[in-house]
Amino acid sequence: MSTTTNADAGSTTRALVRKEITHYLRHPVFIVGALLLAAVSWLGATSPDDRASTSMDGLAPGALLGLLGIVVMASLTKRSDRAAEAAGAVSVSQRTRTLALAGAVVVPVTCALAWFVSAVIGFQEHPPAPDGVQFGGVDDSYIYATMFAQGVMAAVGGPLLGLMIGRWLPRRGVAPVVMVLMVLVTIVMQGIFEWTRSWRVVWPWTHFYGAMGVPGDSDRFMVLTGSPFLYVGYLVALCALGLLIALLRDPEADRRGLVRATVAVAAAAVVLLVLTIVGGYDHTLVNPLSSGR
Amino acid sequence: MVHYAARAVPWVRVGIAAALVLVLMDVVRRWPWHMWPLEGTAVGLLAGGTAWCFDETSAAVVDTTPRRLAWRTAARTSGVLLLAASWAFAVLHARHSLFDHAGDVALQGLVAMLAAAAYASSRRRAGEATPGVGLTLVVVPLLTAWALVRPFSEVFPVFPYADGTGDLGDWATSRLLWSVLGTGALVVLVSTLAELGRRPAAST
């Protein structure tokens, strides 16, 4: 009996995931964002920056899939709630609907992975100049881990944040306002301000290198502290945390189990954050070559 | 009209948008080179906040009352005035940090508000109750993302970056783009309001 029920629940979830994927694909904000990303990626991969190649292009998927994903997922969550409300006493629980919405993240992630592949190929085809991003011991994997964190992980995290907003703060206008606040804090935390550099990896989007400049050479490339590899792990933990917090909103959920899982994932996130901060380079590296600008 | 506006405009949301515009532009004022994308974000918020002002969630009821849509639309512009005032103050306050383009920046915000008002009022005329909600969900994220990524900035400089040197986007072309949008929005808004003024009450 219970096996049958579990099988039914599984097929319901799969059917709902397919439906939410379709809704995500048809959302006008996603469509515009994906088209812009395709255009920007093509331009970036064919004529990349001389000193950075495609290594700094993570902003595009971060903004066009991650940031826009906040609003897309928040509106899909509202749509799902409205449909459930209209259906009256439905057999589909909020937990199943939340999981189905989370499953729709596969849409932006697929786009982000396509961007990642094109950016890696672009980086291989057009290596950066010696006065650019790659100097000292900075190898390709360091660059790729950073690009993965900025592009692919943002495409997961943004929509999951939107799911959390849709579940906990479903009021009108909250998602756009949260998105604006995210942009404000992200610019501060991306490593351009010296006072945030040592702890900037707390934030889910940041740089690990860039033309941050030194006195007398405002375009000089530098590599910042912290490990982008462990940062990806930290972001995975944050995404899991976001999903668990969204699931906690369900009044019929197994709260005890969910709270336990949330605490465990939060603890893992803290450990990964500390490891991200102490891992990688322990001091800022400055490219010895002048930018010539 | 004041009484109606006090109840009809979503003041909390519009107030938050106006306050955020002030905050964003003050951050731009302090660190103009690094924080410039927030200028485009503020423009998006102005458009979204303006569109909110024209939403009538109870349209099915109020459309049958003696107050015409034109009268209600006029009353609702008080919310837009708050946004315009906050934008004017923010740009004036930050003018020395705007790389001699305070006028262009002011134009972007005003045109964004005008375009949002034109869209929202024309959709209201067509019978849509809450066009602002949908517009905000599109215009705020897209303008924010556009200001960050600045795609096609050399040929289509929606938000030139800072002083606009090199490939940061040409301010003259941008001014032309925003002027064209503003003119189009003005035509739509005027024709919509004229149409609303001619219609008998309770016909929407």
Tab-separated table of C-alpha atoms in Angstrom, chain A residues 142 197-201 207-208 223-232 234 270-285:
chain	number	residue	atom	x	y	z
A	142	TYR	CA	41.157	28.177	-10.596
A	197	ARG	CA	37.954	41.539	0.562
A	198	SER	CA	38.830	39.229	3.451
A	199	TRP	CA	35.213	38.217	4.177
A	200	ARG	CA	33.484	38.893	0.838
A	201	VAL	CA	32.971	35.151	0.202
A	207	HIS	CA	35.097	37.878	-7.648
A	208	PHE	CA	38.303	35.939	-7.019
A	223	VAL	CA	44.021	37.637	-7.492
A	224	LEU	CA	42.163	37.767	-4.206
A	225	THR	CA	42.239	35.509	-1.159
A	226	GLY	CA	39.994	32.484	-0.694
A	227	SER	CA	39.402	29.266	-2.578
A	228	PRO	CA	36.898	29.249	-5.461
A	229	PHE	CA	36.753	25.430	-5.302
A	230	LEU	CA	35.532	25.427	-1.709
A	231	TYR	CA	33.335	28.422	-2.509
A	232	VAL	CA	31.393	26.243	-4.969
A	234	TYR	CA	29.651	26.641	0.118
A	270	VAL	CA	29.526	27.523	7.969
A	271	VAL	CA	32.353	24.945	7.831
A	272	LEU	CA	32.638	25.352	4.056
A	273	LEU	CA	32.626	29.139	4.427
A	274	VAL	CA	35.503	29.031	6.922
A	275	LEU	CA	37.403	26.650	4.645
A	276	THR	CA	36.755	28.969	1.682
A	277	ILE	CA	38.190	31.913	3.603
A	278	VAL	CA	41.291	30.106	4.916
A	279	GLY	CA	41.810	28.032	1.742
A	280	GLY	CA	43.268	29.305	-1.523
A	281	TYR	CA	45.716	32.193	-1.545
A	282	ASP	CA	46.295	33.664	1.904
A	283	HIS	CA	47.152	37.122	0.535
A	284	THR	CA	46.236	39.217	-2.487
A	285	LEU	CA	48.494	38.603	-5.500
